[in-house]
Coordinates of C-alpha atoms in Angstrom, one line a residue:
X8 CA -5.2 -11.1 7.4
X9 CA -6.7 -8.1 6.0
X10 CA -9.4 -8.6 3.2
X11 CA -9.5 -12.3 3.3
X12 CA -10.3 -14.8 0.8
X13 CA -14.2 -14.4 -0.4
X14 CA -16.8 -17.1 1.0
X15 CA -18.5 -18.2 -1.7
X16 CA -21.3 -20.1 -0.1
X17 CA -22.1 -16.6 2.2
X18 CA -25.4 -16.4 3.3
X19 CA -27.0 -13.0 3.0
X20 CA -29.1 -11.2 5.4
X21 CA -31.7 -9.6 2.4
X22 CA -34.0 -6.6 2.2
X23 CA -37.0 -9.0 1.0
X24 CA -38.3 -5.8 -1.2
X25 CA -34.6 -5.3 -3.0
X26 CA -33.1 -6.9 -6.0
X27 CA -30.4 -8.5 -4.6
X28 CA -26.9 -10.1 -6.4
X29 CA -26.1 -12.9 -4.7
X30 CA -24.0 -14.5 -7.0
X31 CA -20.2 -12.7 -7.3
X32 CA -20.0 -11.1 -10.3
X33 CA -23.8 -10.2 -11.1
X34 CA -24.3 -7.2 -13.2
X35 CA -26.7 -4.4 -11.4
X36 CA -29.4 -3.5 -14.0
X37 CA -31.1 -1.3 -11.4
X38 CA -30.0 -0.1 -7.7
X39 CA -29.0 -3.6 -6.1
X40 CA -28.7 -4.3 -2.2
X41 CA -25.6 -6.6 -1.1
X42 CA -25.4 -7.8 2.3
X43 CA -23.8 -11.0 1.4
X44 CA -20.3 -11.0 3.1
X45 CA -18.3 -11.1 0.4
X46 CA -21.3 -10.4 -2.6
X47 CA -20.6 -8.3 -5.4
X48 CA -22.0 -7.0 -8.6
X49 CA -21.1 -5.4 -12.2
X50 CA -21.9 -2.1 -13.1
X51 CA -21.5 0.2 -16.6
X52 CA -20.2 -3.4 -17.4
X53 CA -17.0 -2.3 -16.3
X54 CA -16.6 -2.1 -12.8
X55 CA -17.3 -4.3 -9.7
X56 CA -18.3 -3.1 -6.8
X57 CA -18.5 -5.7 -3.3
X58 CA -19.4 -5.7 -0.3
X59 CA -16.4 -7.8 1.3
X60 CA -17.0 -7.3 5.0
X61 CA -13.7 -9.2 6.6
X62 CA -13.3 -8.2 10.0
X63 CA -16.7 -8.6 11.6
X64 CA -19.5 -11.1 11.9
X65 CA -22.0 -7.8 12.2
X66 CA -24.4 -7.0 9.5
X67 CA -23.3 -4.9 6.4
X68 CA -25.3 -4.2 3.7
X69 CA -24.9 -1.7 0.6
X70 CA -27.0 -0.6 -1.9
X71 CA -25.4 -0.4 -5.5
X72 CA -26.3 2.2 -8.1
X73 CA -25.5 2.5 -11.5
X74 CA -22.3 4.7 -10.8
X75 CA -21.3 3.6 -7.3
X76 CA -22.8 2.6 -4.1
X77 CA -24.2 3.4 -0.5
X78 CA -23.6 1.7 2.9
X79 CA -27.0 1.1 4.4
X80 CA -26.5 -1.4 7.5
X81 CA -23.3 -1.1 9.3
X82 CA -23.7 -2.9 12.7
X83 CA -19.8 -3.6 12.8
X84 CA -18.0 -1.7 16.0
X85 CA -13.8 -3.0 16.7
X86 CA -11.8 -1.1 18.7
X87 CA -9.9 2.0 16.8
X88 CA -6.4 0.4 17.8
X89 CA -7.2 -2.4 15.7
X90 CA -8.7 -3.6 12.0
X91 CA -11.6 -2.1 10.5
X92 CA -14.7 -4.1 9.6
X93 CA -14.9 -3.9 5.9
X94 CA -13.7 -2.6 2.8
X95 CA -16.8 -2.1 0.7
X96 CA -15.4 -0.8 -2.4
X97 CA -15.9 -0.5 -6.3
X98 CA -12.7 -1.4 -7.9
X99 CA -11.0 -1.8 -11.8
X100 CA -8.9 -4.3 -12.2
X101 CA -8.8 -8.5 -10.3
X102 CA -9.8 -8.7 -6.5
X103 CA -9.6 -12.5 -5.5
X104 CA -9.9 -13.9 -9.3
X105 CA -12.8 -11.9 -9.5
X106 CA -11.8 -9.6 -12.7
X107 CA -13.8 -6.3 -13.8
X108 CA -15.2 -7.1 -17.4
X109 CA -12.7 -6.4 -20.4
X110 CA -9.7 -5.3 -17.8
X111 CA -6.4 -4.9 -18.9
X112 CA -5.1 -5.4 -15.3
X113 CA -2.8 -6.9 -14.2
X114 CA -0.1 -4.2 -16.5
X115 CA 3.6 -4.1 -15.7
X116 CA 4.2 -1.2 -14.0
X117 CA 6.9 -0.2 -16.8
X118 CA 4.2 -0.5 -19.1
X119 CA 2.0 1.9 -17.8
X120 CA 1.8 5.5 -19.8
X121 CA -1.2 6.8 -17.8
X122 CA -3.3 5.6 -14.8
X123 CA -5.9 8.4 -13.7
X124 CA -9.2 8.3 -11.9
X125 CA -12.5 10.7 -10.7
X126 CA -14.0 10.2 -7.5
X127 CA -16.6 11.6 -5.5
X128 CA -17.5 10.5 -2.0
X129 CA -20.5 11.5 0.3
X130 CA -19.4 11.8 4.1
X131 CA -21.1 11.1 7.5
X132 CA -20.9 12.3 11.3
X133 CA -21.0 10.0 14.1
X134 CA -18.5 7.4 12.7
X135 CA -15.2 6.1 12.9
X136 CA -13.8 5.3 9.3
X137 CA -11.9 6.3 6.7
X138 CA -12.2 7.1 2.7
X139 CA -9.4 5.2 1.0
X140 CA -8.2 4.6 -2.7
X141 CA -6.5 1.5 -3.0
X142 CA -3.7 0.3 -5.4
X143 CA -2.2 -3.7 -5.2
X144 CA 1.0 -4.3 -6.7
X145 CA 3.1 -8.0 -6.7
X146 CA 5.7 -8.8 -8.7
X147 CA 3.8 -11.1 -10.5
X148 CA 0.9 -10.8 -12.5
X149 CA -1.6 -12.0 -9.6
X150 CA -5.1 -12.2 -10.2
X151 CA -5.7 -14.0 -6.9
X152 CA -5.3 -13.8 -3.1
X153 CA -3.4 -10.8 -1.5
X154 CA -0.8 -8.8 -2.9
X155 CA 2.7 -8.3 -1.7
X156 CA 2.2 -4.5 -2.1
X157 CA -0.5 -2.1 -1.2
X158 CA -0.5 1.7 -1.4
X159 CA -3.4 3.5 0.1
X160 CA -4.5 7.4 -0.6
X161 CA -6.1 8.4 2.7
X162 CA -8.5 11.1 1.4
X163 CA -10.5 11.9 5.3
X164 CA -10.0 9.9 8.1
X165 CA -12.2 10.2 11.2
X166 CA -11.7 9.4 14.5
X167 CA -8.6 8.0 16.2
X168 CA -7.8 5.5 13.7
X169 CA -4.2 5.6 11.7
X170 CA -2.5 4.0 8.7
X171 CA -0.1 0.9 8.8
X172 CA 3.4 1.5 10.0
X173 CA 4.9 4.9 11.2
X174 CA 5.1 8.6 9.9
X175 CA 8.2 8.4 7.4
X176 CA 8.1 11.8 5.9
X177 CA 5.8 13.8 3.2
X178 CA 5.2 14.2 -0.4
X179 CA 3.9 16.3 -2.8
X180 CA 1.7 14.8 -5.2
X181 CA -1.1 15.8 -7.3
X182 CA -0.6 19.3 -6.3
X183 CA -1.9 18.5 -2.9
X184 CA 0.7 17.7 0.4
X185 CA 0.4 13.9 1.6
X186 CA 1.5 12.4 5.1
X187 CA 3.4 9.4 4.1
X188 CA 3.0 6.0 6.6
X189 CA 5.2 3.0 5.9
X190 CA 4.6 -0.2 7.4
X191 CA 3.5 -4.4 7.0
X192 CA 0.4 -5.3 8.3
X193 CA 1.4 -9.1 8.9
X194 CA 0.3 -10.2 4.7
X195 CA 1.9 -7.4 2.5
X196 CA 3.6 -4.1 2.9
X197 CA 1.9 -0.8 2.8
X198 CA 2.0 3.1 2.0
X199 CA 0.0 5.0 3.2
X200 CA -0.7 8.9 2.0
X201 CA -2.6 11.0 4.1
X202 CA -4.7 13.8 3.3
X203 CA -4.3 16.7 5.7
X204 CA -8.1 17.7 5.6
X205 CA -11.4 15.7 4.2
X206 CA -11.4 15.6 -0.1
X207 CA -14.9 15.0 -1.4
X208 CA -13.6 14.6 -5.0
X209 CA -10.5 14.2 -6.2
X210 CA -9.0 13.7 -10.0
X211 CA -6.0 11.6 -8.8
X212 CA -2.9 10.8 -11.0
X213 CA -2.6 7.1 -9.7
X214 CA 0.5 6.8 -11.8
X215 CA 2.5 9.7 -9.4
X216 CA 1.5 7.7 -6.7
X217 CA 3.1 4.4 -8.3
X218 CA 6.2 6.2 -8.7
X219 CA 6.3 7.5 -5.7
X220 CA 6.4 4.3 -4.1
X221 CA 8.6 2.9 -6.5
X222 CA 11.3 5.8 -6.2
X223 CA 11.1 4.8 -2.2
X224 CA 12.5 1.3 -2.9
X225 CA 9.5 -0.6 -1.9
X226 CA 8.5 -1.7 -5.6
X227 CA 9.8 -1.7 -8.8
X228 CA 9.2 -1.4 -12.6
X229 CA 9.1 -5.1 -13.5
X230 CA 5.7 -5.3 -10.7
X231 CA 2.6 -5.4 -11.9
X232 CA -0.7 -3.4 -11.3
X233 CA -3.4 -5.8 -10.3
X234 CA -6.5 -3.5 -9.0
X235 CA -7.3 0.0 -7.6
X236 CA -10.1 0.4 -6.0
X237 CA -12.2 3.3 -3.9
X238 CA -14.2 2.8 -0.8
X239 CA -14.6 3.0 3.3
X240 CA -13.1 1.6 5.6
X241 CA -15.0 1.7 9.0
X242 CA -14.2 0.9 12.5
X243 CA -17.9 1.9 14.0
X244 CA -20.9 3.2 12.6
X245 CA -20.7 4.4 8.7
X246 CA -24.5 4.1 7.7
X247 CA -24.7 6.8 5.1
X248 CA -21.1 6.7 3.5
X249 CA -21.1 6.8 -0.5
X250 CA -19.2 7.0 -3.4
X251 CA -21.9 8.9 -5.6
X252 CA -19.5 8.5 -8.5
X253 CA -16.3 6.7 -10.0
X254 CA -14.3 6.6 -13.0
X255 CA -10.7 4.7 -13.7
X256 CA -8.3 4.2 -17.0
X257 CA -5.2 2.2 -16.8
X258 CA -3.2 2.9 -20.0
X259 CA -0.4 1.1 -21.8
X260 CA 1.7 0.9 -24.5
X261 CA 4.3 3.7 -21.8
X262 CA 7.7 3.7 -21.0
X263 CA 7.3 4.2 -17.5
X264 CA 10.9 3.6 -16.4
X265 CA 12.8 6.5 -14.0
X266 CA 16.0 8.3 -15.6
X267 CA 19.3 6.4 -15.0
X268 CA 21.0 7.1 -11.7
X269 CA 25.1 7.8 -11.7
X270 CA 26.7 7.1 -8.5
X271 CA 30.2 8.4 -8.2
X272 CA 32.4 5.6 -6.9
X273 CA 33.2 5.7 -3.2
X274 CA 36.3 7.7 -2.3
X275 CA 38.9 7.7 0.6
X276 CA 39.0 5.8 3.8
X277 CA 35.5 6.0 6.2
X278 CA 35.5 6.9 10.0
X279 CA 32.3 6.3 10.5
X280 CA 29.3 4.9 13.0
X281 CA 26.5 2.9 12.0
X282 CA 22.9 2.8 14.1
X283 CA 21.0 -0.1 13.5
X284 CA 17.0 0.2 14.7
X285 CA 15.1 -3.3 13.7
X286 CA 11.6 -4.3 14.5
X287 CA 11.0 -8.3 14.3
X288 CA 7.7 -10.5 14.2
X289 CA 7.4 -13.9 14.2
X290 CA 8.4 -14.3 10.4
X291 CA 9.7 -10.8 9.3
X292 CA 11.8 -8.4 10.1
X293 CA 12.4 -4.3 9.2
X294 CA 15.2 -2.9 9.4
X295 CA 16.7 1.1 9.7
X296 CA 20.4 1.9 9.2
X297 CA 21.9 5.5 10.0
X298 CA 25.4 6.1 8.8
X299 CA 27.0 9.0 10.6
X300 CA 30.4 10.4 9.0
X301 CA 32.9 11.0 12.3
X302 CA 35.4 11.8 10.4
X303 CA 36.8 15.0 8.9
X304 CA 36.5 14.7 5.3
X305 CA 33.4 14.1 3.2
X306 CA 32.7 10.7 2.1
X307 CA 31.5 10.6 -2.2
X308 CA 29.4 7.3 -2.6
X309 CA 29.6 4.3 0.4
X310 CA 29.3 1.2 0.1
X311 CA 28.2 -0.5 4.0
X312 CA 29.3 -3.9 4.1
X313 CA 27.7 -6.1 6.9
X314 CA 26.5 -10.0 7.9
X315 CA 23.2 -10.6 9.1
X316 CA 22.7 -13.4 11.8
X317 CA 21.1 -16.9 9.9
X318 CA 18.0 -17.1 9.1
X319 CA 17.6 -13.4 7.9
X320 CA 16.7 -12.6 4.2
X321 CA 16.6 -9.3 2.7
X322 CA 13.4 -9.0 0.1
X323 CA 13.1 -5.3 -0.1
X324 CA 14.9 -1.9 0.3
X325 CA 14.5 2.0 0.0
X326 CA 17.1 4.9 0.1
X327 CA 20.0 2.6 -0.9
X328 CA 20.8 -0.9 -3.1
X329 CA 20.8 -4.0 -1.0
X330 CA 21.8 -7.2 -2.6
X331 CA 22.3 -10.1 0.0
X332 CA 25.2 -13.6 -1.2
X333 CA 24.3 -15.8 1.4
X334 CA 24.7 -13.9 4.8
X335 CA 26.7 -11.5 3.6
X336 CA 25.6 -7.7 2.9
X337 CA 26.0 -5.1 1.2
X338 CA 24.6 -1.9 0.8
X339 CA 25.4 1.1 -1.4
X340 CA 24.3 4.6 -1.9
X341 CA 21.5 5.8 -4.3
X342 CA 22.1 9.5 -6.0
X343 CA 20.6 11.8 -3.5
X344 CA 22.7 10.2 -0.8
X345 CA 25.7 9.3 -1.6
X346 CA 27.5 12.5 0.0
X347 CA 28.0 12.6 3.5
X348 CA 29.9 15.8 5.0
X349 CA 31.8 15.7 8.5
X350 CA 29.2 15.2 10.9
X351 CA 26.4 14.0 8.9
X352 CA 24.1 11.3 8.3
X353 CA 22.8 9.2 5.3
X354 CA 19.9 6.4 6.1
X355 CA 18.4 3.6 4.4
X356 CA 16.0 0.9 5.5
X357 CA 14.9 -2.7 4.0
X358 CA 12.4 -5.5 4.9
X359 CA 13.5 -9.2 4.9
X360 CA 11.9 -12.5 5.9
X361 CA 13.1 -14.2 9.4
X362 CA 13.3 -17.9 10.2
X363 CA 13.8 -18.4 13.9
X364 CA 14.8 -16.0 16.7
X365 CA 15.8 -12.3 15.8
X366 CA 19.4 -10.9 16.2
X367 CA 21.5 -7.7 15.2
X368 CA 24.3 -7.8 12.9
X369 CA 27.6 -7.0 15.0
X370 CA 29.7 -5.4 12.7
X371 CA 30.1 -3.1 10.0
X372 CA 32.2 -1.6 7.2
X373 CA 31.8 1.3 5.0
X374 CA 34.3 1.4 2.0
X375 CA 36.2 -1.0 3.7
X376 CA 37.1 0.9 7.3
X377 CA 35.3 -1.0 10.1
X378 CA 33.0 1.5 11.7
X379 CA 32.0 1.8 15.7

């Protein structure tokens, strides 16, 4: 599991000359060294940076200053197709029930008026890593363990390393073009944007990137916004790597809730073929559906009726509105897809939660005409 649950009896291997915060949730008066796994201090009484080193035993250590922090010692080296070592990071917001002084975090995502933060990161050669903003969602207001929802703003990524998931498209955001990766890394799904070329420092509209996500389906406006943080993630090497400074504001008291969406009702009979792509694991499941019109009049609004096999639950969706009554389906068109001309295509997807072995649906009906 990815960023695991801080040890809080961690030894540290210490710089004997260095004022070191042992204890989580120190405050750094002056430039503090952390090599304790999962150590972490307080700085401009506001933020908390860590060290939080999950996916090695190798040494990592990072030296704090008053408006971010350096990686000094990074011994860590895993293979590139795998996890990274670490996710030293200074965050606003909870991380493991460790909460930044005075936060207002966790916020209901339809609360929100403004999130916005400044960054600036200092880059090295001769390493595998990458720079990443993160933002943890849940639909609860979770101030502990891991998150059922993590987006991640890749701002440079070196080496042959790669998001979560698969390439599902691209956005515009913040004025800049983003790669976006969708996919679950075995404790919580994730979104992934991807900066086309290295960004030193960055203003970034966090709440764009919420919305973003949300208009794909994969949260929604009752979740709440537990943390975001800024940091590395390296696979091998990374002495050197900084964020020199960093500045975050979560703002309330908004009415962060998307325009109403009318979907004309579904008209005329269907002829119609249904793809069905899945990709199981031992207790999940994701699912892509492609709805191709064969006939030879355009279809206004669908609705795809289906069963899925027992032991299948639905638990999210994007590109269409999936509500599962026992193991019965059914899924129906959001506004931008609802029309589907002769010869087309309309697509959705979803993630559910799997109890024993995986297995297609067989059969499926859109507006109430079976479909091949």
């Amino acid at each position: 599991m990815r960023r695991t649950l801080r040890a809080l009896m961690a030894t540290g291997l210490l710089a004997a000359s260095a004022v070191v915060a042992v204890a989580l949730g120190g405050t750094a008066a002056a430039d503090t060294v952390i090599c304790e796994q999962y150590g972490s201090t307080v700085i401009q009484n506001r933020y908390v940076v860590q060290n939080n080193k999950w996916g090695t035993t190798a040494q990592q250590c990072i030296n704090v200053t008053s408006n971010g922090f350096e990686i000094t010692t990074q011994n860590g080296s895993n293979p590139t197709n795998g996890a990274p070592t670490a996710y030293p990071s200074i965050f606003l917001g909870c991380h493991y029930t460790n909460c930044s002084p005075g936060t207002n975090l966790p916020i209901q995502v339809s609360q929100i008026s403004s999130a916005t933060s400044s960054i600036n990161y200092r880059y090295v050669s001769n390493a595998i890593y990458n720079a990443s903003y993160d933002i943890w969602l849940d639909p609860s207001p979770k101030r502990d363990g891991v998150n059922q929802m993590e987006i991640m703003i890749w701002l440079n990524r070196q080496g042959s390393i790669q998001p979560i998931g698969s390439p599902v498209g691209n956005a515009n955001i913040d004025g800049r073009n983003w790669e976006v990766w969708r996919g679950n890394n075995g404790g919580n799904n994730v979104i992934s944007y991807v900066a086309p070329s290295a960004i030193s420092s960055a203003n970034l509209n966090l709440l764009a990137f919420i919305n973003d996500t949300r208009n794909r389906g994969a949260i929604t406006n009752s979740w709440y916004l537990t943390s975001i943080q800024a940091g590395f993630e390296p696979w091998q090497g990374g002495a050197g790597l900084a964020v020199t400074n960093f500045s975050a504001a979560v703002n309330g008291g908004g009415n962060n809730n998307p325009p109403p969406v009318t979907t004309p009702p579904p008209s005329g009979p269907a002829a119609c073929a249904v793809k069905y792509t899945a990709n199981s694991w031992n207790n999940g499941f994701t699912a892509d559906v492609q709805i191709t019109n064969t006939g030879s009049s355009t279809i206004n609004g669908w609705t795809l009726a289906y069963s899925l096999p027992s032991g299948q639950q639905v638990t999210n969706s994007w590109n269409a509105t999936v509500t599962q009554s026992g193991s019965s389906v059914t899924a129906r068109n959001v506004g931008h897809n609802g029309t589907i001309a002769p010869g087309g295509t309309a697509s959705f997807g979803y993630q559910g939660t799997l109890n024993g072995a995986y297995a297609n649906p067989t059969s499926f009906t859109l507006n109430g005409t079976a479909c091949r």
